[in-house]
Amino acid sequence: MGRFFTTFVLFLITFNTLLAQKGNISALKIKDIMQGDDFVGHRPSSPYWSTDGKTLYFDWNPDNAMSDSLYAYSVNSKNIKKVGFLQANALPSSRLTYDQSKTKAVYAKNGDVFLLDVDTHQSRPITKTQERESNPHFTDDGKSIAFVKDGELYTWNIVSGLMEQKTHFVKSKDKEPKRNTKDEWLYQDQLEIFDVLQERKAKRDAGEHISKKLETLQPLELETDGKRVISLQIDPSGSYITYILMDRPDSKGTIVPHFVTESGYTEDQNTRSKVGDEPTQYEMFVYDVENRKNYPVVLDNLEGLDYVPEYTKDYPDKTYENEDRIGYINGPTWNMDGSKAILDIQANDYKDRWLVLLDPKTGKVEQLDRQHDEAWIGGPGIGRYRGGDLGWMPDGNKIWFMSEKTGYSHLYTMDINNKKTKALTSGEFEIYDAFLSKDKNRWYFTSNKTHPGDRQFYSMALKGGKWEQLTTMVGRNDVVLSPNEEKMAILYSYSNKPTELFIKNNPVETGGNPKAEQITKSNSDAFNAYDWKDPEIITFKASDGAKVHARLYQPEASVKNKAAVIFVHGAGYLQNAHKWWSSYFREYMFHNLLVDNGYTVLDIDYRGSAGYGRDWRTGIYRHMGGKDLSDQVDGAKMLVDDYGIDTDKIGIYGGSYGGFITLMGMFNAPDTFSAGGAIRSVGDWAAYNHGYTARILNTPATDSLAYKRSSPIYFADGLQGDLLILHGMVDDNVHFQDMVRLSQRLIELGKENWEMAVYPVERHGFVEPSSWTDEYTRIFKLFQKSLLGKE
């Protein structure tokens, strides 16, 4: 019986495997490639240098363990070894904040604060508590360290060891409730009648007078009125403490039920609200420590506070209201002596960014730069949800920042005295992650100057001018400099070569043209056994004349079936038609499998994608499913005209934003797409979050036209081809409710050529290989059946 049962089980496993691979002639198997890193090999990540520059640390998992561990590469011996847990815990953090002399650094780790001596590379704990200390920084001209604990700011004197509480936040300064008119009259009348009450009050008043004198020795009470305190810090001189009071209005969240639970009961998760929330209020204050004064930062002189967006002209009968456009306030970024600071302020409608100069003595600001966009402010180094990249130049009279003034994100400086701006870089390409060298004599940054899909690391003189390219390998080069900037740790990858870690001498410091040395080998034997395709990066002309970049995978002529699949990347503002290892690496491997089966695959950087400048980034403003969809349709036409694809054999699929475009393609371009696989898709933008959606479509209450022309649920009647919907039931990003609503709409419309696969334990980003396998097996079967007529 046992032998029969075992044989029967093995038969079922074999049968199901064959069933899952039915029609697949590729050497690749969906179940294998959907194991993710377990199939490809776990990649190195998060490299950082030891403070002496002799060791490079990074996260890695070459043994295919349960999770990544810390590894160390010795520059001298060139050996790699795994770092033990206790040893890793004792190492300094990778995020250090230096004093002005660069002789000391502070960092927070595991909730405690540490001081590092740069010369000896030794660190010592400043705190060791059960509470969590954070945001350590130098103050008192480098003599003290400030940090935040339990919502209050403390300082620790390096020499004396004195720890001092610098702030005391209270909800209200009122110790007793105020008496109304009636009770005040009664109170005074009692004092007038009874001598004993007068005497007691006099003694109490005398005691309170002494108490108030003692209070002057304590931090000033700072009233919050119940609002949350954020961005608490003290300036380099120790004279001024700045903080922001954040008031977030209550908003109704969405319940996401979990059906598969350890308890056996359905458990509800309360997740985000929907787009259209009342804006969060931000108010910045300055606390003058010595003079015990507290005053607001005055922002009423900023240009454009009364701005009314252009889209409101479409609603002449609707009054537009936005009384306080001030959104998130990032900073301050202090100059060396703490006499001035820069604030980076974002409008709550995302259409303005102000850089202002703060005078801490008065709380007044002077506007330095206003970046305005009729659509929304964004781009590399400009800040999407928080502040952008900026800082002070070494002379203390100029600041540097990023701007899309020319249509691409570039590096600028400004003299704060005359407000003259100078562009240090220019051209039809983007600048990423700019920073000053340790000696403040030059710039380092990454750019896609050579090609939109190629990122190289560069150096440039402080005042601009000729660039020196420091990396040479085509693809993506993410560089971390050693403390003395003589060596570069490079996370490098190419289209068909997953990320590995390299080390190279920095030509700026060492001269010559050194070669990068690969120090990790992470690929699995199974991954290396296949000859992975290098997709061609092509461009085609869209119907409006725009040049669209895309990845093209072509099959061998002997297996070409004249069918094509168009993949739509997620996130909207993301780049995938590039020359490095894709974050969509499972999809990349699936495309190899499709090509082996005769399909042509096209992967488009449609309108809204990153890497191509402002106009491309905002090309979807007020109409998602407009040009981003027409780019897919134009890509399909190009495949028919130039690559011999049959018009009735084109499928489309993608996840998240890609799932949304898939739905819009199936509903609004049914003559182009015969089949679509919509994964974790947005069906109604009014159901998505505020921070992402309100940038692109404004809000449903103010711009209902944008939502109605951008949401698939309004176009479901257009479905003609075969639609497969796939969604995780505990998705707390794009809620499962969204697809439930769409399915009800399809039912009411009497549509029969669609089906839905649900995944009870998956959130937005799937985790379980079994879920990935089921998902892509269904997508493969969809294309086989709908495009090729194969069961």
Short mmCIF file of N, CA and C in Angstrom, two decimals, residues 247-254 271-282 320-322 324 348-350 685-695 698-702 707 735:
data_model
loop_
_atom_site.label_atom_id
_atom_site.label_comp_id
_atom_site.label_asym_id
_atom_site.label_seq_id
_atom_site.Cartn_x
_atom_site.Cartn_y
_atom_site.Cartn_z
N ASP A 247 0.35 68.09 11.41
CA ASP A 247 -1.05 67.81 11.76
C ASP A 247 -1.69 67.08 10.59
N ARG A 248 -1.85 65.78 10.74
CA ARG A 248 -2.42 64.97 9.67
C ARG A 248 -3.90 64.71 9.98
N PRO A 249 -4.80 65.20 9.15
CA PRO A 249 -6.23 64.98 9.41
C PRO A 249 -6.58 63.50 9.41
N ASP A 250 -7.56 63.14 10.19
CA ASP A 250 -8.03 61.76 10.21
C ASP A 250 -8.62 61.40 8.86
N SER A 251 -8.32 60.21 8.39
CA SER A 251 -8.88 59.73 7.13
C SER A 251 -9.25 58.26 7.29
N LYS A 252 -10.26 57.88 6.61
CA LYS A 252 -10.76 56.51 6.72
C LYS A 252 -9.87 55.56 5.94
N GLY A 253 -9.36 54.53 6.60
CA GLY A 253 -8.53 53.55 5.94
C GLY A 253 -9.36 52.47 5.26
N THR A 254 -8.67 51.59 4.55
CA THR A 254 -9.32 50.48 3.86
C THR A 254 -9.00 49.18 4.58
N THR A 271 -5.50 49.42 6.34
CA THR A 271 -4.45 49.96 5.47
C THR A 271 -4.77 51.40 5.08
N ARG A 272 -4.03 51.90 4.10
CA ARG A 272 -4.09 53.30 3.70
C ARG A 272 -5.50 53.76 3.31
N SER A 273 -5.65 55.08 3.30
CA SER A 273 -6.88 55.67 2.79
C SER A 273 -6.77 55.81 1.27
N LYS A 274 -7.75 56.43 0.67
CA LYS A 274 -7.77 56.62 -0.77
C LYS A 274 -7.41 58.06 -1.12
N VAL A 275 -7.06 58.27 -2.37
CA VAL A 275 -6.64 59.59 -2.82
C VAL A 275 -7.73 60.63 -2.54
N GLY A 276 -7.31 61.84 -2.20
CA GLY A 276 -8.26 62.92 -1.91
C GLY A 276 -8.26 63.33 -0.46
N ASP A 277 -7.29 62.82 0.32
CA ASP A 277 -7.21 63.21 1.73
C ASP A 277 -7.05 64.72 1.86
N GLU A 278 -7.54 65.26 2.98
CA GLU A 278 -7.24 66.65 3.31
C GLU A 278 -5.73 66.77 3.50
N PRO A 279 -5.10 67.85 3.00
CA PRO A 279 -3.63 67.94 3.09
C PRO A 279 -3.13 68.02 4.52
N THR A 280 -2.00 67.37 4.75
CA THR A 280 -1.33 67.46 6.04
C THR A 280 -0.76 68.86 6.22
N GLN A 281 -0.90 69.42 7.42
CA GLN A 281 -0.40 70.75 7.72
C GLN A 281 1.00 70.65 8.34
N TYR A 282 1.92 71.50 7.87
CA TYR A 282 3.28 71.54 8.40
C TYR A 282 3.61 72.96 8.84
N TYR A 320 -12.19 76.78 -6.56
CA TYR A 320 -10.99 76.06 -6.13
C TYR A 320 -10.51 76.63 -4.80
N GLU A 321 -10.26 75.75 -3.84
CA GLU A 321 -9.80 76.19 -2.52
C GLU A 321 -8.53 75.44 -2.12
N ASN A 322 -7.51 76.20 -1.78
CA ASN A 322 -6.28 75.65 -1.21
C ASN A 322 -5.63 76.77 -0.42
N ASP A 324 -3.76 77.00 2.22
CA ASP A 324 -2.37 76.90 2.66
C ASP A 324 -1.65 75.88 1.80
N ASN A 348 1.67 71.42 -1.31
CA ASN A 348 0.83 70.25 -1.05
C ASN A 348 0.07 69.78 -2.29
N ASP A 349 0.11 70.56 -3.36
CA ASP A 349 -0.45 70.09 -4.63
C ASP A 349 0.66 69.62 -5.58
N TYR A 350 1.92 69.61 -5.08
CA TYR A 350 3.08 69.06 -5.76
C TYR A 350 3.53 69.86 -6.99
N TRP A 685 -8.35 54.68 -10.30
CA TRP A 685 -7.36 55.50 -9.62
C TRP A 685 -7.92 56.23 -8.42
N ALA A 686 -9.22 56.38 -8.34
CA ALA A 686 -9.82 57.00 -7.16
C ALA A 686 -9.67 56.11 -5.93
N ALA A 687 -9.29 54.84 -6.14
CA ALA A 687 -9.10 53.92 -5.03
C ALA A 687 -7.64 53.79 -4.62
N TYR A 688 -6.73 54.48 -5.34
CA TYR A 688 -5.31 54.36 -5.01
C TYR A 688 -4.91 55.43 -4.01
N ASN A 689 -3.60 55.48 -3.65
CA ASN A 689 -3.18 56.36 -2.57
C ASN A 689 -3.04 57.81 -3.03
N HIS A 690 -2.85 58.69 -2.05
CA HIS A 690 -2.83 60.12 -2.35
C HIS A 690 -1.48 60.58 -2.89
N GLY A 691 -0.38 60.18 -2.23
CA GLY A 691 0.92 60.70 -2.58
C GLY A 691 1.31 60.45 -4.02
N TYR A 692 0.95 59.30 -4.56
CA TYR A 692 1.27 58.98 -5.96
C TYR A 692 0.25 59.60 -6.90
N THR A 693 -1.03 59.35 -6.63
CA THR A 693 -2.06 59.66 -7.61
C THR A 693 -2.35 61.15 -7.74
N ALA A 694 -2.34 61.88 -6.61
CA ALA A 694 -2.68 63.29 -6.66
C ALA A 694 -1.64 64.10 -7.43
N ARG A 695 -0.42 63.61 -7.53
CA ARG A 695 0.57 64.28 -8.36
C ARG A 695 0.16 64.27 -9.83
N ASN A 698 -4.33 65.01 -9.88
CA ASN A 698 -4.93 65.92 -8.89
C ASN A 698 -5.83 65.11 -7.97
N THR A 699 -6.99 65.54 -7.58
CA THR A 699 -7.84 64.73 -6.70
C THR A 699 -9.20 64.52 -7.36
N PRO A 700 -9.91 63.45 -7.00
CA PRO A 700 -11.22 63.20 -7.62
C PRO A 700 -12.21 64.34 -7.43
N ALA A 701 -12.14 65.00 -6.28
CA ALA A 701 -13.10 66.08 -6.01
C ALA A 701 -12.80 67.31 -6.85
N THR A 702 -11.52 67.54 -7.17
CA THR A 702 -11.17 68.75 -7.92
C THR A 702 -11.00 68.50 -9.42
N TYR A 707 -9.84 61.54 -13.60
CA TYR A 707 -10.03 60.20 -13.04
C TYR A 707 -10.92 59.35 -13.96
N HIS A 735 -5.27 47.57 -3.57
CA HIS A 735 -6.15 46.69 -2.80
C HIS A 735 -6.91 45.71 -3.71
#
